[in-house]
Amino acid sequence: ALVPQAVAQALGLRPDGARPLTDVLADYLRPRCVLLVLDNCEHLVDSCAQLAEWLLHACPELRILASSRESLNIAGEACFVVPSMATPDPRRLPPLKSLNEVEAVRLFVERASAIQPTFLLNEQNAPAVARICQQLDGIPLALELAAARVRVLTPEQIAARLDDRFHLLTSGSRTALPRQQTLRALIDWSYDLLSEPERTLFRRMSIFAGGCTLDAAETVCAGGDISADDVLELLTSLTDKSLVFVEEAAGEANFQRLETIRQYALEKFLETGEVEAVRDRHLDFFVALAEQAEPELTGPAQQMWTARLEREQENIRAALRWAEARDPLAGVRIVSALRWFWDAHEHYVDACDWLARVVEREEIGLPPRARARALSVLAFLSIARYDIAHTEALANEADRACRKVDDTRGLALSLLTQGITANIQGERTASETLLLDSLDMYRALCDRAGQVDVLLGLGANVIGHRDFIRARGYLEAALALCRELGHLAGIAQCLQGLGSLALRHGDLMLAEQWLNQSTAALRVITAQDISSSSELLGELAYWQGNYTEARARFQESLRLSEELGHQLTATWATIRLGYVEMQQGNIQAARAVFRQSMVELRKRNVPVGVVFAVEGMAALAEIEGQPERAAQLLAWADTMRSEIDDPRPPVEQDAVNRMVTRLANSLGERSFAEAQATSRAMTAEEAIRLALLHAVADNSTMDAFALD
């Protein structure tokens, strides 16, 4: 009765005691062309639906606009979902003018300016304003309440306090409805209208940090008065009430919530006595998911599973946080199962940090077998950080631990890591021995994906030897296995290895063909790392004399590898950018790159990298009119390359030969020989000190260390 009375009052109609009020309304509206607005129907949705259906049937010219947090669900209803305001990405801010045109930002700035007339969006506060808009999900009331705080807080302070948004965002307009005066009251209004089973599911779903699939919700949220069969119906109801929304991904519904709604639900959830049980089910679900994904990550369904795991990253992080305190063994199972995924994505940093904590804390008490496996995975993932001494120590410890518990798979991975670190340090014979031992173990385990990893390592090792025939054999064997498996990322890595091989052999045309195929294949796989391919394509462009293209490729590689935390690739991209700077006449920039690289790589015990940076300083010395120093540095580099068995690729050696000829002509044969003789016995530290001594004689841009 309340709804018809409210409509009658708005229309100025009085009840007729002889007839139902709905008939009075129908008689009045029937001859008229009218738009009737029913606002905030959710608290009386059944009454609103009944009245709307009756009036629409009785009044052909009537149109009704209803606002509600759920549809009226009547015939002829057309639903329009009002989305939150558009928000910016704080990680990729547009120019200030464009940022000010984003809906959420514009509302925040307007309300903040009304509260504090001196407030302006500027370069300093723009990142904080963007974070506020994103963290508040573009909810207008939340933005208005946040803007009201500029009277006493800066945008930076507001953004920093949004983890406790329900205490921060209060004190709305005194003339507003009570439910619109605080953020908590706004959501309380919707929560109070839910049935008890809906409230239970609403609370339990807060355990999911990044949304969830239906099977996840059924597994994790069922329990007590809610069965797994009830979950779909309850999810549908929460979706209808605008407390959950659905996004489709790879043909599967993914149930999401605004972060503000999730935080409210989490507060309610933490007040219950079921937190541990639900978190345990959440952890169990993601252990099972990770172990289901493991074989798929090196098979034909790789792309689908990679995308699925990307979407689940926040949930996996949450599961690992709970596992660290509750069940570390379960966490080790997750990280171990997802080794291939971690290795190719930026999330490997999370995995490394988590594993490091659980293996270092004795009070956790990992079982010996789990600790051995954790060490082997940690050592392998640490390679990308390029702290070679630390990685080597971890791999050695993992080797011992795996042998103690007879973990063949963990030992095979440890030997692979030891082989890779030995190769990086120029110990190529030892590297090959370790890698062959690892290969034998993976073959005994019938683990073709593991064999691929080792064959790629062997290919890289013998490319360093310049044994191109054997290198091609290893890489083609790996490629054949990848094709058997349908291992798309592995195929791309093999093509990349073949491209590197062709590049080192001096076949630039074939190198370009392989590398372009590799990059195209990697781009197909969601979020797959293409930084190494970009670095090699930059190297190719450099030797083709296209320095502009080379710079673009190296910069792309550097950006991607830094985003992923792959220090190994970032280091090589940086050094090669130094060579580009030199060729384009930016001598000071080139020197800064080589100086930093020499010192850093010496600390990391990467002699191959130190030598390459010293060779860059030798080329600079020649450009700067210091042929004696150039000859000394080049002679030391030759000696070191011989010691670590790292001959230059033909394309680089040709350039060095031309440089040697120029230096000999400049100094004279005798002086050139004397300069070289004095430096061959220098230590790495002495060579670096010599390289750091510079006195620019002129600013010529001689084409040193490049193709004629």
XYZ file of C-alpha atoms in Angstrom:
708
model
C 0.000 0.000 0.000
C 2.898 2.373 0.633
C 4.010 2.521 -2.993
C 0.592 3.355 -4.514
C 0.099 5.987 -1.804
C 3.456 7.604 -2.619
C 2.623 7.701 -6.340
C -0.845 9.110 -5.678
C 0.615 11.811 -3.452
C 3.142 12.771 -6.133
C 0.319 13.049 -8.685
C -1.895 15.040 -6.306
C -4.571 12.323 -6.164
C -6.713 11.501 -3.151
C -7.772 7.942 -2.259
C -11.353 6.988 -3.130
C -12.636 4.772 -0.355
C -14.980 2.996 -2.771
C -12.229 1.747 -5.095
C -8.688 0.358 -4.784
C -6.058 3.063 -5.045
C -4.436 1.236 -7.977
C -7.668 1.681 -9.975
C -7.660 5.407 -9.172
C -4.088 5.663 -10.448
C -4.901 3.687 -13.597
C -7.928 5.837 -14.404
C -5.835 8.974 -14.022
C -2.863 7.770 -16.071
C -4.704 5.852 -18.826
C -5.511 8.821 -21.109
C -2.201 10.544 -20.498
C 1.294 10.176 -22.008
C 3.344 10.168 -18.813
C 6.831 9.198 -17.593
C 6.574 7.928 -14.018
C 9.843 7.755 -12.038
C 10.149 5.240 -9.192
C 13.402 5.926 -7.358
C 15.240 3.574 -4.953
C 12.938 0.592 -5.412
C 15.224 -1.975 -3.784
C 13.729 -1.789 -0.288
C 10.185 -2.308 -1.651
C 11.013 -4.162 -4.831
C 8.020 -6.544 -4.755
C 5.513 -3.732 -4.217
C 7.132 -1.600 -6.914
C 7.111 -4.512 -9.353
C 3.430 -5.296 -8.731
C 2.358 -1.675 -9.155
C 4.495 -1.122 -12.250
C 3.177 -4.264 -13.945
C -0.447 -3.339 -13.160
C -0.144 0.247 -14.375
C 1.751 -0.638 -17.565
C -0.898 -3.192 -18.460
C -3.726 -0.720 -17.775
C -2.130 2.425 -19.292
C -0.753 1.944 -22.833
C 0.861 5.415 -23.016
C 2.588 5.124 -19.651
C 6.365 4.730 -19.374
C 8.110 3.974 -16.075
C 11.727 4.715 -15.178
C 12.721 2.771 -12.055
C 16.040 3.013 -10.224
C 16.961 0.067 -8.051
C 19.876 -2.121 -7.024
C 18.055 -5.051 -8.608
C 15.674 -5.348 -11.536
C 11.894 -5.435 -11.041
C 11.832 -8.603 -13.143
C 8.547 -7.892 -14.933
C 7.479 -8.298 -18.554
C 8.696 -5.581 -20.909
C 11.442 -4.404 -18.550
C 14.644 -3.207 -20.230
C 17.543 -3.012 -17.783
C 20.355 -0.499 -18.046
C 23.236 -1.051 -15.649
C 24.651 2.245 -14.399
C 28.408 1.677 -14.187
C 30.783 3.340 -11.800
C 32.568 6.372 -13.142
C 35.572 5.798 -15.377
C 38.855 5.827 -13.445
C 42.470 6.296 -14.599
C 45.285 3.758 -14.296
C 47.708 5.247 -11.730
C 50.575 3.305 -13.337
C 50.054 4.939 -16.743
C 48.777 8.433 -16.184
C 47.755 10.470 -19.237
C 48.744 14.147 -19.583
C 47.186 16.429 -16.977
C 44.558 17.837 -19.342
C 43.368 14.364 -20.346
C 43.429 13.182 -16.732
C 41.132 16.040 -15.741
C 38.591 14.804 -18.289
C 38.290 11.329 -16.731
C 34.861 11.141 -15.054
C 35.957 10.166 -11.560
C 38.821 12.662 -11.525
C 36.567 15.453 -12.731
C 34.033 14.765 -9.957
C 36.735 14.584 -7.282
C 38.329 17.854 -8.434
C 34.951 19.629 -8.635
C 33.967 18.581 -5.113
C 37.423 19.257 -3.687
C 37.440 22.747 -5.250
C 34.037 23.466 -3.733
C 35.380 22.510 -0.287
C 38.815 24.117 -0.748
C 38.721 26.849 -3.445
C 42.525 26.825 -3.794
C 42.571 23.127 -4.717
C 43.918 22.376 -8.200
C 44.912 19.186 -9.965
C 48.639 19.431 -10.702
C 51.622 17.251 -11.564
C 52.424 16.727 -7.880
C 49.023 15.536 -6.663
C 47.816 13.850 -9.884
C 49.184 10.366 -8.999
C 47.467 10.477 -5.595
C 44.166 11.690 -7.075
C 44.322 8.873 -9.631
C 44.922 6.332 -6.850
C 41.968 7.697 -4.871
C 39.662 7.388 -7.878
C 40.826 3.862 -8.672
C 40.755 2.567 -5.095
C 37.254 3.949 -4.590
C 36.092 2.197 -7.777
C 34.672 5.409 -9.247
C 31.746 5.352 -6.760
C 30.347 8.927 -6.782
C 29.428 9.111 -3.081
C 32.803 7.694 -2.055
C 34.588 10.251 -4.242
C 32.528 13.095 -2.789
C 33.289 11.975 0.762
C 36.994 11.673 -0.062
C 37.023 15.114 -1.671
C 35.512 16.567 1.505
C 38.703 15.577 3.332
C 40.881 18.021 1.341
C 39.911 20.579 3.953
C 42.430 18.945 6.323
C 44.356 16.313 4.306
C 46.376 16.352 1.103
C 45.420 13.924 -1.701
C 48.536 11.916 -0.834
C 47.361 11.560 2.777
C 43.843 10.614 1.686
C 45.179 7.932 -0.677
C 47.399 6.517 2.066
C 44.430 6.146 4.428
C 42.046 4.376 2.061
C 42.840 0.963 3.515
C 40.585 2.160 6.330
C 38.117 3.871 4.025
C 35.006 3.241 6.132
C 36.369 5.340 8.987
C 37.846 7.959 6.667
C 34.826 8.540 4.432
C 32.217 9.966 6.774
C 30.600 13.376 7.300
C 28.574 13.760 4.154
C 26.018 16.484 3.557
C 23.717 17.056 6.545
C 20.788 17.433 4.152
C 21.390 14.064 2.482
C 19.532 10.914 3.435
C 21.256 9.104 6.349
C 22.388 6.265 4.074
C 24.175 8.811 1.866
C 26.157 10.495 4.636
C 28.859 7.838 5.078
C 30.312 5.141 2.850
C 29.516 2.475 5.425
C 25.871 3.542 5.661
C 25.578 3.397 1.887
C 26.585 -0.279 1.820
C 24.762 -1.085 5.084
C 21.571 -0.154 3.237
C 22.139 -2.916 0.660
C 23.490 -5.470 3.143
C 20.499 -5.132 5.464
C 18.148 -5.995 2.595
C 19.825 -9.382 1.992
C 18.484 -12.708 3.223
C 20.668 -14.569 5.721
C 22.016 -17.082 3.140
C 22.824 -14.158 0.812
C 24.675 -12.401 3.630
C 26.655 -15.565 4.380
C 27.792 -15.955 0.770
C 28.417 -12.194 0.503
C 30.765 -12.380 3.513
C 32.554 -15.568 2.502
C 33.230 -14.307 -1.011
C 35.433 -11.589 0.474
C 38.136 -14.278 0.768
C 38.624 -13.986 -2.998
C 41.046 -11.159 -3.671
C 40.555 -10.997 -7.433
C 37.135 -12.407 -8.158
C 36.286 -16.075 -8.534
C 34.891 -18.672 -10.884
C 31.725 -20.603 -10.118
C 33.647 -23.767 -9.225
C 35.831 -21.767 -6.822
C 32.784 -20.225 -5.133
C 31.059 -23.613 -4.862
C 34.160 -25.230 -3.358
C 35.237 -22.462 -0.988
C 31.971 -20.800 0.049
C 29.758 -23.841 0.608
C 29.414 -25.056 4.174
C 26.970 -24.982 7.067
C 23.551 -23.870 5.842
C 24.821 -23.316 2.278
C 25.365 -26.317 0.018
C 27.422 -26.236 -3.169
C 24.140 -26.518 -5.099
C 22.841 -23.338 -3.410
C 25.785 -21.183 -4.475
C 24.716 -20.519 -8.083
C 21.261 -19.315 -7.059
C 22.689 -17.095 -4.326
C 25.337 -15.693 -6.681
C 22.608 -14.898 -9.181
C 20.686 -13.050 -6.484
C 23.751 -11.040 -5.395
C 24.399 -10.187 -9.041
C 20.793 -9.053 -9.471
C 21.250 -6.822 -6.418
C 24.366 -5.192 -7.942
C 26.671 -6.488 -5.200
C 28.465 -8.805 -7.625
C 29.112 -8.356 -11.334
C 30.095 -10.897 -13.950
C 32.959 -10.695 -16.421
C 33.442 -13.328 -19.093
C 36.958 -14.644 -19.639
C 37.829 -17.513 -21.971
C 34.204 -18.619 -22.071
C 33.873 -18.774 -18.285
C 31.992 -16.462 -15.939
C 34.169 -14.694 -13.408
C 32.368 -13.156 -10.440
C 33.845 -9.814 -9.393
C 33.147 -7.114 -6.830
C 34.188 -3.546 -6.473
C 37.058 -3.375 -3.995
C 35.031 -1.108 -1.723
C 32.273 -3.735 -1.550
C 34.825 -6.494 -0.936
C 36.430 -4.590 1.940
C 33.034 -4.060 3.548
C 32.266 -7.775 3.188
C 35.691 -8.642 4.595
C 34.989 -6.573 7.715
C 31.758 -8.499 8.205
C 33.520 -11.804 7.473
C 36.224 -11.190 10.082
C 33.502 -10.756 12.708
C 32.345 -14.354 12.167
C 33.888 -17.502 13.619
C 34.400 -19.195 10.258
C 37.461 -17.370 8.944
C 39.973 -20.201 9.377
C 37.747 -22.847 7.814
C 36.997 -20.731 4.738
C 40.637 -19.678 4.322
C 41.683 -23.336 4.546
C 39.221 -24.255 1.787
C 40.522 -21.333 -0.296
C 44.106 -22.583 0.110
C 43.127 -26.168 -0.732
C 41.341 -24.991 -3.865
C 44.390 -23.124 -5.180
C 46.770 -25.972 -4.364
C 44.543 -28.209 -6.494
C 44.309 -25.579 -9.239
C 48.102 -25.126 -9.360
C 48.726 -28.858 -9.576
C 46.064 -29.193 -12.255
C 47.777 -26.392 -14.200
C 51.314 -27.800 -13.952
C 51.244 -30.240 -16.906
C 49.054 -27.881 -18.937
C 51.605 -25.046 -18.753
C 53.922 -26.915 -21.130
C 51.176 -28.311 -23.377
C 48.691 -27.195 -26.037
C 46.373 -25.585 -23.456
C 49.235 -23.381 -22.247
C 47.709 -20.125 -23.461
C 44.380 -20.769 -21.727
C 46.040 -21.782 -18.446
C 48.482 -18.889 -18.527
C 45.572 -16.464 -18.901
C 43.665 -18.231 -16.095
C 46.618 -18.008 -13.729
C 47.107 -14.336 -14.604
C 43.508 -13.684 -13.574
C 44.017 -15.650 -10.354
C 47.217 -13.906 -9.257
C 45.659 -11.984 -6.377
C 43.997 -15.156 -5.122
C 47.255 -17.112 -5.392
C 49.058 -14.403 -3.413
C 46.341 -14.537 -0.749
C 46.615 -18.332 -0.597
C 50.392 -18.112 -0.166
C 50.051 -15.563 2.640
C 47.718 -17.909 4.494
C 49.929 -20.921 3.740
C 52.984 -19.203 5.222
C 51.333 -19.061 8.619
C 49.017 -22.046 8.404
C 50.403 -24.700 6.034
C 53.794 -23.907 4.407
C 53.857 -27.288 2.694
C 50.731 -26.345 0.744
C 52.439 -23.125 -0.341
C 55.503 -25.036 -1.545
C 53.187 -27.230 -3.606
C 51.671 -24.143 -5.267
C 55.000 -22.491 -6.085
C 56.620 -25.720 -7.254
C 53.700 -26.598 -9.536
C 53.736 -23.146 -11.142
C 57.504 -22.978 -11.781
C 57.144 -22.496 -15.551
C 54.531 -19.803 -15.036
C 56.570 -17.883 -12.443
C 59.700 -18.034 -14.605
C 58.062 -16.285 -17.547
C 56.132 -13.614 -15.652
C 56.739 -10.721 -13.312
C 55.156 -12.659 -10.456
C 58.352 -14.702 -10.047
C 59.505 -12.027 -7.577
C 56.560 -12.910 -5.307
C 57.450 -16.604 -5.542
C 61.128 -15.948 -4.749
C 60.343 -13.772 -1.763
C 57.825 -16.268 -0.379
C 60.159 -19.251 -0.793
C 63.069 -17.345 0.749
C 61.014 -16.622 3.861
C 59.813 -20.186 4.383
C 63.227 -21.828 3.873
C 65.007 -19.324 6.135
C 62.589 -19.460 9.083
C 63.422 -22.525 11.144
C 60.313 -22.138 13.281
C 58.164 -22.971 10.256
C 59.566 -26.483 10.375
C 59.229 -27.508 6.731
C 59.602 -31.273 6.232
C 63.036 -32.059 4.688
C 61.588 -33.131 1.345
C 59.458 -29.990 1.041
C 62.412 -27.800 2.019
C 64.604 -29.485 -0.600
C 62.013 -28.865 -3.310
C 61.509 -25.270 -2.146
C 65.266 -24.634 -2.345
C 65.518 -26.099 -5.841
C 62.667 -23.929 -7.162
C 63.965 -20.835 -5.341
C 67.448 -21.280 -6.818
C 66.063 -21.674 -10.340
C 63.776 -18.633 -10.121
C 66.614 -16.550 -8.620
C 68.634 -16.773 -11.856
C 66.682 -13.854 -13.317
C 67.773 -11.621 -10.424
C 71.359 -12.000 -11.655
C 72.864 -12.294 -8.176
C 74.982 -15.191 -9.368
C 76.863 -15.889 -6.136
C 73.602 -16.055 -4.179
C 71.927 -18.227 -6.819
C 74.901 -20.572 -6.907
C 74.851 -20.924 -3.114
C 71.126 -21.697 -3.173
C 71.574 -24.273 -5.943
C 74.402 -25.976 -4.056
C 72.285 -26.123 -0.901
C 69.348 -27.472 -2.905
C 71.628 -30.104 -4.454
C 72.654 -31.381 -1.028
C 69.117 -31.276 0.348
C 67.632 -33.131 -2.638
C 70.279 -35.846 -2.484
C 69.528 -36.389 1.222
C 65.845 -37.052 0.592
C 66.347 -38.765 -2.778
C 64.312 -36.144 -4.672
C 65.379 -36.812 -8.275
C 63.158 -34.146 -9.802
C 64.377 -31.489 -7.378
C 67.985 -32.574 -7.969
C 67.553 -32.372 -11.744
C 66.305 -28.793 -11.340
C 69.200 -27.929 -9.000
C 71.741 -29.281 -11.508
C 70.060 -27.264 -14.263
C 70.441 -24.116 -12.145
C 74.071 -24.920 -11.328
C 74.772 -25.464 -15.016
C 73.241 -22.131 -15.997
C 75.124 -20.190 -13.304
C 78.395 -21.893 -14.287
C 77.810 -20.833 -17.899
C 77.149 -17.229 -16.857
C 80.460 -17.248 -14.966
C 82.334 -18.551 -17.997
C 82.871 -22.064 -16.593
C 81.610 -23.722 -19.746
C 83.071 -27.212 -19.314
C 81.688 -27.513 -15.785
C 78.393 -26.105 -17.030
C 78.065 -28.725 -19.744
C 78.803 -31.561 -17.304
C 76.142 -30.348 -14.874
C 73.588 -29.865 -17.622
C 74.179 -33.313 -19.102
C 73.689 -34.863 -15.648
C 70.423 -32.947 -15.318
C 69.341 -34.097 -18.779
C 69.935 -37.742 -17.849
C 67.725 -37.340 -14.778
C 64.885 -35.702 -16.671
C 65.062 -38.462 -19.275
C 64.869 -41.089 -16.531
C 61.797 -39.277 -15.188
C 60.270 -39.135 -18.714
C 59.911 -35.387 -18.115
C 59.998 -33.875 -21.603
C 59.386 -30.303 -20.404
C 62.376 -30.586 -18.055
C 64.481 -31.925 -20.933
C 63.545 -28.846 -22.981
C 64.863 -26.520 -20.262
C 68.174 -28.402 -20.109
C 68.593 -28.606 -23.901
C 68.059 -24.849 -24.121
C 70.755 -24.413 -21.460
C 73.121 -26.706 -23.368
C 72.442 -24.772 -26.558
C 73.320 -21.486 -24.850
C 76.443 -23.058 -23.367
C 77.911 -24.343 -26.619
C 76.951 -21.162 -28.468
C 79.382 -19.583 -26.007
C 81.972 -22.149 -27.149
C 81.142 -21.097 -30.748
C 80.426 -24.774 -31.438
C 77.558 -23.905 -33.724
C 76.893 -27.418 -35.047
C 76.398 -28.919 -31.582
C 74.412 -25.877 -30.469
C 72.002 -26.300 -33.354
C 71.653 -29.995 -32.509
C 70.663 -29.235 -28.915
C 68.234 -26.498 -29.932
C 66.583 -28.570 -32.650
C 66.190 -31.483 -30.211
C 64.475 -29.095 -27.783
C 62.276 -27.761 -30.592
C 61.186 -31.290 -31.539
C 60.175 -32.024 -27.932
C 58.259 -28.746 -27.697
C 56.321 -29.578 -30.831
C 55.469 -33.008 -29.419
C 54.188 -31.355 -26.245
C 52.459 -28.422 -27.939
C 54.643 -26.252 -25.681
C 54.155 -22.832 -27.348
C 56.453 -20.849 -25.061
C 59.111 -23.543 -25.432
C 58.835 -23.375 -29.223
C 59.316 -19.607 -29.035
C 62.366 -20.019 -26.770
C 63.886 -22.570 -29.159
C 63.352 -20.204 -32.099
C 64.952 -17.468 -30.017
C 67.932 -19.740 -29.333
C 68.272 -20.525 -33.041
C 68.087 -16.795 -33.776
C 70.845 -16.134 -31.259
C 72.884 -18.924 -32.841
C 72.499 -17.446 -36.328
C 73.376 -13.999 -34.984
C 76.549 -15.265 -33.302
C 77.439 -17.141 -36.506
C 77.095 -13.937 -38.516
C 74.052 -14.994 -40.568
C 72.014 -11.853 -39.954
C 69.272 -12.721 -42.437
C 68.558 -16.100 -40.836
C 68.812 -14.542 -37.369
C 66.152 -12.004 -38.281
C 63.866 -14.758 -39.554
C 64.159 -16.879 -36.389
C 63.889 -13.936 -33.990
C 60.811 -12.462 -35.651
C 59.117 -15.864 -35.499
C 60.043 -16.191 -31.832
C 58.703 -12.754 -30.925
C 55.463 -13.350 -32.833
C 54.982 -16.664 -31.013
C 55.653 -15.107 -27.600
C 53.190 -12.267 -28.185
C 50.427 -14.839 -28.697
C 50.871 -16.141 -25.149
C 49.264 -13.894 -22.550
C 51.786 -11.748 -20.614
C 54.698 -13.853 -21.883
C 58.122 -12.257 -21.517
C 59.493 -10.954 -24.844
C 62.317 -8.931 -23.303
C 65.013 -11.398 -24.422
C 63.719 -11.462 -27.999
C 63.663 -7.660 -28.041
C 67.258 -7.572 -26.781
C 68.398 -9.948 -29.540
C 66.469 -8.022 -32.214
C 68.210 -4.883 -30.957
C 71.557 -6.617 -31.311
C 70.615 -7.632 -34.850
C 69.650 -4.058 -35.756
C 72.924 -2.815 -34.249
C 75.031 -5.062 -36.477
C 72.903 -4.072 -39.451
C 73.905 -0.470 -38.720
C 70.346 0.587 -37.833
C 71.095 2.306 -34.532
C 67.683 3.970 -34.204
C 65.944 0.602 -34.433
C 68.524 -0.918 -32.101
C 67.873 1.780 -29.490
C 64.114 1.200 -29.661
C 64.547 -2.562 -29.261
C 66.992 -2.281 -26.364
C 64.761 0.233 -24.607
C 61.761 -2.077 -25.038
C 63.788 -4.970 -23.654
C 64.977 -2.871 -20.716
C 61.462 -1.659 -19.900
C 59.948 -5.136 -20.069
C 62.719 -6.830 -18.119
C 62.577 -4.184 -15.379
C 58.786 -4.613 -15.145
C 59.297 -8.366 -14.814
C 62.261 -8.044 -12.465
C 64.495 -9.948 -14.920
C 67.818 -8.359 -14.020
C 69.762 -10.693 -16.319
C 68.118 -9.391 -19.494
C 68.027 -5.822 -18.185
C 71.803 -5.861 -17.672
C 72.579 -6.933 -21.230
C 70.058 -4.519 -22.728
C 71.688 -1.706 -20.732
C 75.231 -2.519 -21.903
C 74.113 -2.711 -25.513
C 72.370 0.645 -25.152
C 75.798 1.968 -24.180
C 77.151 0.828 -27.552
C 74.254 2.554 -29.320
C 74.957 5.777 -27.405
C 78.579 5.554 -28.534
C 77.672 5.055 -32.194
C 75.292 8.011 -32.087
C 77.967 10.270 -30.605
C 76.637 10.371 -27.033
C 80.028 9.705 -25.468
C 79.256 10.752 -21.909
C 76.093 8.647 -21.838
C 77.962 5.632 -23.205
C 80.735 6.035 -20.640
C 78.213 6.206 -17.791
C 76.588 2.964 -18.959
C 79.890 1.105 -19.318
C 81.197 2.394 -15.985
C 78.110 1.310 -14.068
C 77.968 -2.051 -15.866
C 81.629 -2.887 -15.211
C 81.381 -2.234 -11.503
C 78.008 -3.915 -11.051
C 78.870 -7.032 -13.049
C 82.170 -7.419 -11.229
C 80.237 -7.446 -7.950
C 77.882 -10.063 -9.378
C 80.777 -12.205 -10.629
C 79.745 -12.123 -14.305
C 83.098 -11.995 -16.149
C 81.529 -12.193 -19.617
C 79.605 -8.993 -18.931
C 82.635 -7.243 -17.417
C 84.681 -8.036 -20.533
C 81.974 -6.715 -22.861
C 81.728 -3.452 -20.906
C 85.539 -3.061 -20.849
C 85.570 -3.536 -24.624
C 83.097 -0.672 -24.836
C 85.479 1.501 -22.801
C 88.295 0.487 -25.154
C 86.236 1.692 -28.111
C 85.567 4.979 -26.283
C 89.286 5.390 -25.587
C 89.984 5.096 -29.310
C 87.266 7.618 -30.136
C 88.741 10.003 -27.543
C 92.225 9.801 -29.048
C 93.790 7.477 -26.448
C 95.010 4.566 -28.588
C 97.446 3.231 -25.968
C 94.732 2.819 -23.340
C 92.409 1.340 -25.972
C 95.076 -1.229 -26.919
C 95.682 -2.135 -23.270
C 91.998 -2.668 -22.530
C 91.472 -4.689 -25.681
C 94.452 -6.930 -24.901
C 93.129 -7.601 -21.389
C 89.702 -8.436 -22.854
C 91.326 -10.898 -25.294
C 93.149 -12.598 -22.418
C 89.999 -12.862 -20.315
C 87.942 -14.246 -23.191
C 90.565 -16.943 -23.641
C 90.527 -17.777 -19.915
C 86.747 -18.069 -19.675
C 86.413 -19.714 -23.083
C 84.180 -17.003 -24.510
C 85.371 -16.213 -28.038
C 83.680 -13.321 -29.786
C 81.042 -14.044 -32.410
C 82.459 -13.582 -35.934
C 80.507 -10.371 -36.494
C 82.054 -8.833 -33.344
C 85.513 -10.249 -34.005
C 85.557 -8.658 -37.467
C 84.853 -5.271 -35.896
C 87.573 -5.807 -33.257
C 90.066 -6.822 -35.951
C 89.454 -3.547 -37.769
C 89.881 -1.667 -34.491
C 93.188 -3.486 -33.820
C 94.431 -2.492 -37.281
C 93.583 1.150 -36.640
C 95.286 1.120 -33.224
C 98.433 -0.547 -34.594
C 98.620 2.047 -37.368
C 98.132 4.858 -34.866
C 100.718 3.647 -32.324
C 103.127 1.837 -34.596
C 103.645 -1.921 -34.389
C 106.240 -1.788 -31.604
C 104.342 0.607 -29.310
C 101.130 -1.285 -29.946
C 102.751 -4.595 -28.953
C 104.252 -3.019 -25.818
C 100.891 -1.547 -24.802
C 99.236 -4.910 -25.160
C 101.972 -6.776 -23.309
C 101.705 -4.519 -20.245
C 98.022 -5.283 -19.738
C 97.603 -8.993 -20.389
C 98.396 -9.939 -16.768
C 96.121 -7.319 -15.188
C 93.422 -8.385 -12.735
C 89.808 -7.470 -13.412
C 90.016 -4.709 -10.789
C 93.118 -3.239 -12.457
C 91.439 -3.360 -15.864
C 88.358 -1.604 -14.508
C 90.504 1.086 -12.860
C 92.335 1.621 -16.156
C 89.029 1.813 -18.015
C 87.729 4.435 -15.609
C 90.682 6.747 -16.310
C 89.700 9.033 -19.135
C 90.737 12.370 -20.511
C 88.808 13.270 -23.612
C 91.143 14.332 -26.379
C 88.497 15.093 -28.948
C 84.837 14.460 -29.639
C 85.183 12.605 -32.914
C 82.629 9.879 -33.632
C 84.894 7.293 -35.242
C 82.892 4.199 -36.154
C 84.605 2.105 -33.505
C 83.491 -1.451 -32.881
C 80.870 -1.451 -35.625
C 80.448 -2.807 -39.118
C 82.078 -0.822 -41.912
